[in-house]
Coordinates of C-alpha atoms and ligand atoms in Angstrom, one line a residue:
M1 CA -33.6 -13.3 -7.4
Q2 CA -30.6 -15.8 -9.7
K3 CA -27.5 -13.2 -7.6
V4 CA -29.2 -12.7 -3.8
L5 CA -28.7 -17.4 -4.7
A6 CA -24.7 -16.7 -6.3
V7 CA -24.0 -15.1 -4.1
A8 CA -25.3 -17.1 -1.1
I9 CA -23.9 -20.5 -3.3
F10 CA -20.5 -18.9 -3.1
F11 CA -20.6 -17.9 0.9
A12 CA -21.2 -21.6 1.4
A13 CA -18.9 -22.9 -0.2
I14 CA -16.6 -20.5 1.2
V15 CA -17.6 -21.7 4.4
S16 CA -18.5 -25.4 3.1
G17 CA -14.4 -25.7 1.8
S18 CA -11.4 -24.7 3.0
A19 CA -12.3 -21.2 4.5
S20 CA -13.6 -24.1 8.0
L21 CA -10.4 -24.9 8.7
Y22 CA -10.3 -21.0 10.9
A23 CA -13.5 -21.8 12.3
Q24 CA -11.7 -22.3 15.8
S25 CA -10.6 -18.6 14.9
S26 CA -13.9 -16.6 13.8
A27 CA -15.7 -19.2 16.2
A28 CA -13.5 -16.9 18.9
A29 CA -14.4 -14.0 17.0
P30 CA -17.0 -11.8 18.3
Q31 CA -20.9 -11.8 17.5
A32 CA -22.1 -8.7 15.5
S33 CA -24.2 -6.9 18.2
N34 CA -24.2 -4.2 16.1
D35 CA -24.2 -0.4 18.5
G36 CA -26.6 1.4 16.6
S37 CA -24.7 3.7 14.1
A38 CA -24.4 1.2 11.0
A39 CA -25.0 1.5 6.9
H40 CA -28.5 -0.1 7.1
Q41 CA -28.8 -0.8 4.2
G42 CA -27.0 -1.1 0.6
P43 CA -23.6 -1.8 -1.3
I44 CA -20.4 -2.2 1.5
V45 CA -17.1 -2.3 -0.4
V46 CA -14.3 -4.2 1.8
L47 CA -10.9 -3.3 -0.2
I48 CA -8.1 -5.8 1.6
T49 CA -4.9 -5.0 0.2
I50 CA -2.1 -7.6 1.5
D51 CA 1.1 -5.9 0.1
G52 CA 3.2 -6.5 -2.2
F53 CA 2.4 -9.2 -3.1
P54 CA 3.2 -9.9 -6.9
A55 CA 1.2 -10.8 -9.4
R56 CA 3.0 -13.3 -10.4
A57 CA 3.1 -15.7 -6.6
L58 CA -1.3 -15.7 -8.2
K59 CA -0.4 -17.9 -11.0
D60 CA 1.9 -20.5 -8.7
P61 CA -0.9 -23.7 -8.0
R62 CA 0.8 -24.6 -4.4
L63 CA 0.0 -20.7 -3.4
P64 CA -1.1 -21.8 0.0
M65 CA -4.5 -18.9 0.0
P66 CA -7.1 -21.2 -0.1
T67 CA -9.7 -18.1 0.8
L68 CA -8.1 -15.5 -2.3
R69 CA -8.5 -19.1 -4.1
M70 CA -12.1 -19.6 -3.6
L71 CA -13.0 -15.4 -4.4
Q72 CA -10.6 -15.9 -7.8
A73 CA -12.3 -18.7 -9.0
N74 CA -16.1 -16.5 -7.8
G75 CA -15.0 -13.6 -9.3
A76 CA -13.4 -11.4 -11.6
Y77 CA -9.5 -11.4 -11.4
A78 CA -6.2 -9.5 -13.0
E79 CA -4.0 -11.7 -15.0
A80 CA -2.0 -8.4 -14.0
M81 CA -2.6 -4.9 -12.0
L82 CA 0.0 -2.0 -13.5
P83 CA 0.3 -0.3 -10.1
I84 CA 2.1 3.9 -10.4
N85 CA 5.6 4.9 -10.4
P86 CA 6.7 5.1 -8.3
T87 CA 6.3 1.2 -6.9
I88 CA 6.1 1.8 -3.8
T89 CA 3.7 1.5 -1.0
W90 CA 1.7 4.6 0.1
P91 CA 1.8 6.4 -3.3
N92 CA 0.1 3.0 -4.5
H93 CA -2.5 2.6 -2.0
T94 CA -3.2 5.8 -2.7
A95 CA -3.9 5.8 -6.4
L96 CA -6.3 2.7 -5.4
I97 CA -8.3 4.9 -3.8
T98 CA -8.0 8.8 -5.9
G99 CA -8.2 6.9 -9.2
V100 CA -4.8 9.2 -9.9
N101 CA -1.3 9.1 -10.1
A102 CA 1.3 10.9 -8.3
S103 CA 1.3 13.9 -10.9
E104 CA -2.3 14.5 -8.8
H105 CA -2.1 13.1 -6.0
H106 CA 1.7 14.0 -5.4
V107 CA 2.5 10.8 -2.9
L108 CA 5.3 9.8 -3.5
F109 CA 6.9 8.5 -0.4
N110 CA 5.2 6.0 2.4
G111 CA 4.9 9.8 3.9
L112 CA 5.9 13.4 3.4
L113 CA 9.3 14.3 2.8
T114 CA 11.1 17.0 4.6
F115 CA 14.1 19.1 3.9
P116 CA 15.9 20.6 7.0
S117 CA 16.8 24.1 7.0
D118 CA 20.7 23.0 8.6
H119 CA 20.7 20.9 5.4
S120 CA 20.7 18.1 7.1
I121 CA 19.4 14.9 5.1
V122 CA 16.1 14.4 4.3
D123 CA 13.5 12.8 6.2
V124 CA 10.7 11.3 5.1
K125 CA 8.1 11.7 7.9
P126 CA 4.8 9.3 7.3
W127 CA 2.4 11.3 10.7
V128 CA 0.6 14.2 8.7
P129 CA -1.6 15.1 8.1
K130 CA -4.0 14.3 5.0
E131 CA -5.0 16.6 4.5
Q132 CA -1.3 17.9 3.7
L133 CA -0.4 15.2 2.0
V134 CA -2.8 13.8 -0.3
H135 CA -4.0 16.1 -3.2
A136 CA -6.9 14.3 -4.5
R137 CA -10.5 13.4 -3.6
T138 CA -9.9 10.2 -2.2
L139 CA -13.4 7.3 -2.2
Y140 CA -14.3 8.3 2.2
D141 CA -14.5 11.8 0.9
A142 CA -16.7 11.2 -1.6
L143 CA -18.8 9.4 0.2
A144 CA -18.6 11.6 4.1
Q145 CA -19.8 14.1 1.7
K146 CA -23.3 12.5 0.7
G147 CA -23.4 11.2 4.1
M148 CA -21.8 7.7 4.4
M149 CA -19.5 6.3 5.9
T150 CA -15.9 4.3 5.6
G151 CA -13.7 2.7 8.6
Q152 CA -10.5 2.3 7.6
V153 CA -7.4 -0.6 9.7
D154 CA -3.7 0.5 9.0
W155 CA -4.4 2.0 6.1
V156 CA -1.6 5.3 4.7
A157 CA -2.0 8.8 4.1
I158 CA -4.7 8.4 5.7
F159 CA -3.9 10.1 9.5
G160 CA -6.0 13.0 10.2
A161 CA -8.9 12.2 7.4
K162 CA -11.8 13.5 9.4
D163 CA -14.2 11.6 6.4
V164 CA -12.7 8.4 7.7
R165 CA -15.6 7.4 10.6
W166 CA -14.0 4.0 11.7
Q167 CA -10.4 4.3 12.2
F168 CA -7.7 1.7 14.2
A169 CA -4.5 3.4 12.5
E170 CA -1.6 1.4 11.8
N171 CA -0.2 3.0 15.4
P172 CA -3.9 2.9 16.9
D173 CA -5.3 5.4 19.4
V174 CA -6.1 3.4 22.6
D175 CA -8.6 6.3 23.5
G176 CA -10.4 5.1 20.0
P177 CA -13.9 3.7 20.4
V178 CA -12.5 0.6 17.7
A179 CA -9.6 -0.1 20.9
H180 CA -12.3 0.1 23.1
D181 CA -14.8 -2.5 21.8
L182 CA -11.2 -4.8 21.0
I183 CA -10.7 -4.5 24.7
A184 CA -13.5 -5.1 25.9
Q185 CA -13.9 -8.2 23.8
G186 CA -9.7 -9.3 25.3
L187 CA -9.4 -9.6 22.3
V188 CA -5.5 -6.6 23.5
T189 CA -4.9 -4.8 26.7
H190 CA -4.5 -1.2 26.9
D191 CA -1.0 -2.0 26.8
E192 CA -0.7 -3.9 23.8
I193 CA -2.2 -1.1 22.2
A194 CA -0.5 2.0 23.9
T195 CA 2.8 0.1 23.0
F196 CA 1.7 -1.4 20.1
G197 CA 4.3 -1.5 17.0
E198 CA 6.3 -1.9 20.4
N199 CA 8.0 -5.6 20.7
S200 CA 5.3 -6.7 18.3
S201 CA 5.7 -8.6 15.2
P202 CA 4.3 -8.4 11.7
A203 CA 2.5 -11.3 12.3
W204 CA 0.5 -10.0 15.4
R205 CA -0.5 -6.8 14.3
D206 CA -2.4 -8.4 11.1
Q207 CA -4.0 -10.4 13.3
V208 CA -5.4 -7.6 16.0
W209 CA -5.2 -5.3 12.8
T210 CA -7.7 -7.9 10.9
D211 CA -9.6 -8.1 15.0
A212 CA -10.4 -4.6 14.1
A213 CA -11.8 -5.1 10.9
I214 CA -13.9 -8.0 11.9
D215 CA -14.7 -5.0 14.7
I216 CA -15.3 -2.7 12.1
L217 CA -17.8 -4.4 9.6
T218 CA -19.5 -6.4 11.5
R219 CA -20.6 -4.0 15.1
H220 CA -20.0 -0.6 13.0
T221 CA -20.9 -2.0 9.6
P222 CA -19.5 1.4 7.2
N223 CA -19.8 1.6 3.1
L224 CA -16.5 1.5 2.6
L225 CA -13.8 -0.6 4.5
L226 CA -9.9 -0.2 4.2
F227 CA -8.3 -2.4 4.8
H228 CA -4.2 -2.9 5.2
L229 CA -2.1 -6.4 5.6
L230 CA 1.4 -5.3 6.5
Q231 CA 3.2 -9.1 7.3
T232 CA 4.0 -9.8 3.5
D233 CA 6.3 -6.6 2.3
S234 CA 8.2 -7.1 5.7
L235 CA 9.0 -10.7 5.3
Q236 CA 10.0 -9.9 1.5
H237 CA 12.5 -6.7 2.7
Q238 CA 13.8 -8.8 4.9
Y239 CA 13.7 -12.9 3.4
G240 CA 13.9 -12.1 -0.3
A241 CA 10.9 -11.7 -3.2
L242 CA 8.7 -15.4 -2.8
S243 CA 10.7 -16.5 -0.5
P244 CA 9.4 -19.0 2.4
A245 CA 8.7 -16.7 5.0
A246 CA 6.8 -14.7 1.9
Y247 CA 5.0 -18.1 1.4
A248 CA 3.9 -18.1 4.6
A249 CA 3.3 -14.7 5.3
F250 CA 0.9 -15.0 2.2
G251 CA -1.1 -18.2 4.0
Y252 CA -1.6 -16.2 7.0
A253 CA -2.8 -13.2 5.1
D254 CA -5.4 -15.7 3.9
A255 CA -6.5 -17.0 7.4
S256 CA -7.2 -13.5 8.2
I257 CA -9.1 -13.2 5.1
A258 CA -11.3 -16.2 5.8
R259 CA -11.8 -15.0 9.2
L260 CA -12.8 -11.3 7.7
I261 CA -15.2 -13.1 5.6
D262 CA -16.4 -15.5 8.1
A263 CA -17.2 -12.7 10.1
A264 CA -18.9 -11.1 7.9
R265 CA -21.0 -13.7 7.0
Q266 CA -22.2 -14.9 10.6
A267 CA -23.7 -10.8 10.7
G268 CA -25.4 -11.6 8.3
L269 CA -23.9 -8.5 6.1
L270 CA -23.0 -11.2 2.4
D271 CA -24.5 -10.1 0.5
R272 CA -24.1 -6.6 0.6
I273 CA -20.6 -7.2 0.6
T274 CA -18.1 -6.6 -2.5
F275 CA -14.9 -7.4 -1.6
I276 CA -11.5 -6.4 -3.3
V277 CA -8.3 -8.2 -2.6
A278 CA -5.3 -5.9 -3.5
S279 CA -1.7 -5.9 -3.6
D280 CA 0.1 -2.1 -3.5
H281 CA 2.9 -3.5 -6.0
G282 CA 4.9 -7.1 -6.2
F283 CA 8.5 -6.8 -5.1
A284 CA 11.9 -8.2 -6.2
S285 CA 15.1 -9.6 -4.9
Y286 CA 18.4 -8.1 -4.6
T287 CA 22.4 -8.6 -4.1
H288 CA 23.7 -5.4 -4.3
I289 CA 22.7 -2.5 -2.9
I290 CA 24.3 1.3 -4.1
R291 CA 24.3 4.3 -1.7
A292 CA 23.7 7.4 -3.7
N293 CA 24.3 9.8 -0.8
A294 CA 28.4 8.0 -0.6
A295 CA 28.7 8.8 -3.9
L296 CA 27.1 12.4 -3.6
V297 CA 30.3 12.9 -1.2
Q298 CA 32.5 11.0 -2.8
Q299 CA 31.1 14.2 -5.5
G300 CA 31.4 17.1 -2.8
L301 CA 28.3 17.2 -2.9
L302 CA 28.0 16.5 0.6
R303 CA 30.3 17.3 3.8
L304 CA 30.4 16.4 7.2
Q305 CA 30.1 19.8 8.9
D306 CA 29.9 19.1 13.7
G307 CA 29.2 15.6 12.8
S308 CA 26.0 14.7 10.4
Y309 CA 26.4 15.9 6.9
R310 CA 24.9 18.6 5.1
G311 CA 24.8 19.6 1.1
D312 CA 21.7 21.4 -1.0
V313 CA 21.8 17.7 -2.6
W314 CA 20.1 14.4 -1.4
A315 CA 19.5 11.0 -2.6
Q316 CA 16.2 9.6 -1.1
P317 CA 17.0 5.6 -1.6
E318 CA 13.5 4.0 -1.8
G319 CA 15.2 0.2 -3.5
G320 CA 14.0 0.0 -7.4
E321 CA 14.6 3.7 -7.7
A322 CA 15.7 6.7 -5.8
S323 CA 14.6 10.4 -6.1
L324 CA 17.2 13.4 -6.4
Y325 CA 16.5 16.4 -5.3
I326 CA 18.7 19.5 -5.9
R327 CA 17.3 22.3 -3.1
D328 CA 19.4 25.9 -4.2
A329 CA 18.1 26.1 -7.5
S330 CA 21.1 27.9 -8.5
K331 CA 22.4 26.0 -9.5
R332 CA 19.8 22.9 -10.6
A333 CA 21.3 24.1 -14.8
T334 CA 24.6 23.0 -14.3
L335 CA 23.9 19.7 -11.6
V336 CA 21.6 18.2 -13.7
P337 CA 23.5 17.0 -17.3
K338 CA 26.4 17.0 -14.6
L339 CA 25.1 14.6 -11.8
K340 CA 22.4 12.8 -14.3
A341 CA 25.9 11.8 -16.7
Y342 CA 27.4 10.6 -13.8
F343 CA 25.6 8.3 -11.9
E344 CA 24.2 6.8 -16.0
H345 CA 27.8 5.4 -15.3
L346 CA 27.1 4.2 -11.4
P347 CA 27.4 0.3 -11.9
G348 CA 23.4 -1.0 -11.0
I349 CA 21.8 2.3 -12.7
A350 CA 19.1 1.8 -15.4
A351 CA 18.0 5.0 -15.8
V352 CA 19.0 8.6 -14.9
Y353 CA 15.6 10.3 -15.5
T354 CA 15.3 14.5 -14.8
N355 CA 11.7 15.5 -13.7
E356 CA 11.0 16.7 -16.9
E357 CA 10.7 13.4 -18.7
A358 CA 10.2 11.2 -15.2
Q359 CA 6.8 13.1 -15.4
K360 CA 6.2 10.8 -18.2
L361 CA 6.1 8.0 -16.4
G362 CA 3.9 9.9 -13.4
I363 CA 6.0 11.6 -11.9
P364 CA 5.3 15.5 -10.5
S365 CA 6.3 18.5 -12.1
T366 CA 8.7 20.1 -10.1
A367 CA 6.8 23.7 -10.7
S368 CA 3.9 20.9 -8.7
T369 CA 4.9 20.0 -5.3
D370 CA 8.5 20.4 -3.4
Q371 CA 8.0 16.5 -3.4
A372 CA 8.6 16.1 -7.4
P373 CA 12.7 15.2 -7.4
D374 CA 15.3 16.5 -9.4
L375 CA 16.9 13.3 -10.5
Y376 CA 14.6 9.6 -10.8
L377 CA 17.4 6.5 -10.5
A378 CA 16.5 3.3 -11.7
A379 CA 17.9 0.8 -10.2
K380 CA 19.1 -2.4 -12.7
P381 CA 17.2 -6.1 -11.4
G382 CA 19.3 -7.2 -8.4
Y383 CA 20.5 -3.8 -7.4
A384 CA 18.7 -1.5 -5.7
F385 CA 19.4 2.0 -3.4
A386 CA 20.1 1.7 -0.3
D387 CA 20.2 4.7 3.0
G388 CA 24.3 5.4 3.9
T389 CA 26.6 8.1 3.0
V390 CA 29.5 6.1 4.3
E391 CA 31.6 4.3 1.5
P392 CA 31.6 1.7 -0.4
V393 CA 29.1 3.2 -3.5
E394 CA 28.5 -0.2 -4.0
Q395 CA 28.9 -3.5 -1.8
D396 CA 27.1 -6.6 -2.8
V397 CA 24.5 -8.2 -0.5
T398 CA 23.8 -11.9 0.9
P399 CA 21.8 -13.6 1.3
A400 CA 19.2 -11.9 -0.9
R401 CA 16.8 -9.1 0.7
G402 CA 13.7 -8.0 -0.8
A403 CA 12.3 -4.7 -2.0
H404 CA 9.9 -2.7 -4.5
G405 CA 10.6 0.7 -6.6
Y406 CA 11.2 -0.8 -9.6
L407 CA 9.6 1.3 -12.5
N408 CA 6.9 -0.1 -13.1
S409 CA 7.4 -1.3 -16.2
D410 CA 9.2 -4.3 -14.7
S411 CA 6.7 -6.8 -14.6
D412 CA 8.4 -8.3 -10.9
M413 CA 6.2 -4.9 -9.8
E414 CA 2.7 -5.9 -11.0
A415 CA 0.6 -5.8 -7.9
L416 CA -2.9 -8.6 -7.5
F417 CA -6.5 -7.8 -8.0
I418 CA -9.6 -10.3 -7.1
A419 CA -13.4 -8.6 -7.3
S420 CA -15.6 -11.0 -5.9
G421 CA -18.8 -10.8 -4.0
A422 CA -22.2 -9.3 -4.0
H423 CA -21.9 -6.7 -7.4
I424 CA -19.4 -9.2 -9.2
R425 CA -19.7 -11.2 -12.3
K426 CA -18.1 -14.4 -11.6
G427 CA -15.5 -16.3 -13.9
V428 CA -14.4 -12.8 -15.2
D429 CA -10.5 -12.3 -16.8
L430 CA -9.6 -8.9 -16.6
G431 CA -6.4 -9.8 -18.5
H432 CA -4.3 -6.6 -17.5
I433 CA -5.3 -3.7 -15.7
T434 CA -4.4 -0.9 -13.8
N435 CA -4.6 0.5 -10.5
L436 CA -6.0 3.9 -11.5
Q437 CA -9.6 1.8 -12.5
V438 CA -9.7 0.4 -8.8
A439 CA -11.2 4.1 -7.0
P440 CA -13.6 4.1 -10.2
T441 CA -15.6 1.0 -9.7
I442 CA -15.1 1.3 -6.4
A443 CA -17.3 4.6 -7.2
K444 CA -19.7 3.5 -8.8
I445 CA -20.7 -0.1 -6.9
L446 CA -21.4 2.3 -3.7
G447 CA -22.9 5.6 -5.7
V448 CA -20.8 7.9 -5.4
S449 CA -18.3 10.4 -8.4
L450 CA -15.0 11.1 -8.2
P451 CA -14.3 12.7 -11.6
A452 CA -10.9 13.5 -11.2
A453 CA -10.0 9.6 -11.7
Q454 CA -7.3 9.3 -15.1
Q455 CA -9.4 5.5 -16.0
Q456 CA -12.4 4.1 -16.3
P457 CA -14.4 1.7 -13.7
L458 CA -14.1 -2.4 -14.8
T459 CA -17.3 -2.4 -15.8
D460 CA -16.8 -5.9 -17.4
A461 CA -16.5 -7.4 -13.7
M462 CA -19.7 -6.1 -12.7
Q463 CA -23.1 -7.1 -12.8
Q464 CA -26.0 -5.1 -14.9
Ligands
ZN1 ZN1 4.6 -1.9 -0.4

């Protein structure tokens, strides 16, 4: 009874407090009218990721995020959450819902790295089936086995996942039930969904994704909702970490979360819901780029042939890191030490790890997956790896831009974690945690198991 009262007071505070600023938008939101498929009882977890939100932004008293502050004050939060390597989006979103790092789940890019048979440039393909990409048991697989439901909005590494009942994807299916709901409510047109990623802004996409999250939560009510807000990443890449543009995006993400909470309150779901707001990685600014593939051209390892570069050695740049692949196995023994020594002496490179050394960072072994690099290059602060085979290898960038991918030991990469609501104690400072603790925590709340999880749940945060 005490717990129910505390939850009621908490959400009353949210609605009567700053979040009432959003009353107008929530009034336009669809009223809950459940379609009969909903989970009618039991706990609900809503996992919201604010892409690229750095833990250090939470220490700024002028952060324009009243809803996040309310959740923090009424729940449990981490001073910082350690992401996994590589500190990029898909690997860390996958860690958040599997509880295992890249050495187990094998997601190293925002998609599957593919190696063309003509030896031209390697390519990251995002829309490959989840079954090919994610080599670990996910929360939604565990839920489906127990007859429970998951919904996802703009989640990643989830394409074609059969165990996710309600979906509104990064590229939404215009014929899907959630798209039909949004069109019927007049929130978006058929054409706007059919051309979702074209000529649209990151803010508009976050707005529609929030409408979709509200629809799934209030009309279909899954046991677990995975909801990814992306504009914060786009604007920090373009304008730099913690830039004025980033703060505008943080404020917009906060308004989106307020809309979702208010809709859940109107639907009478709040006393069942635990909200977890997390980020996948932090962000850092840079003023120099390194084109690792242009360096490989200089070394004679990539050659121009029929108008495009071909070769057995390619680097895949991801901001603070680049993964290097030697496709001809017979050349590895010679090239690994040679290229390690060469890149270690290039300006802007902090360290070069062989695959064996990179395994200590959580990178998989080359014996376990073709996604694992032969060499893993880490940039110095202020530098980022970029695309391109044309010189110069190193170039200044003005004004500064933003990147992630730096080693997870870099405090700029530390991520956000706040949990608040039905199953969470109030006023708990968890200190430093890792994002491998999130999936086992959700599993414990929902009563499912993730036997392979590498760390323990955050029991200090949870109601006994
Ligand atoms: Zn990200």
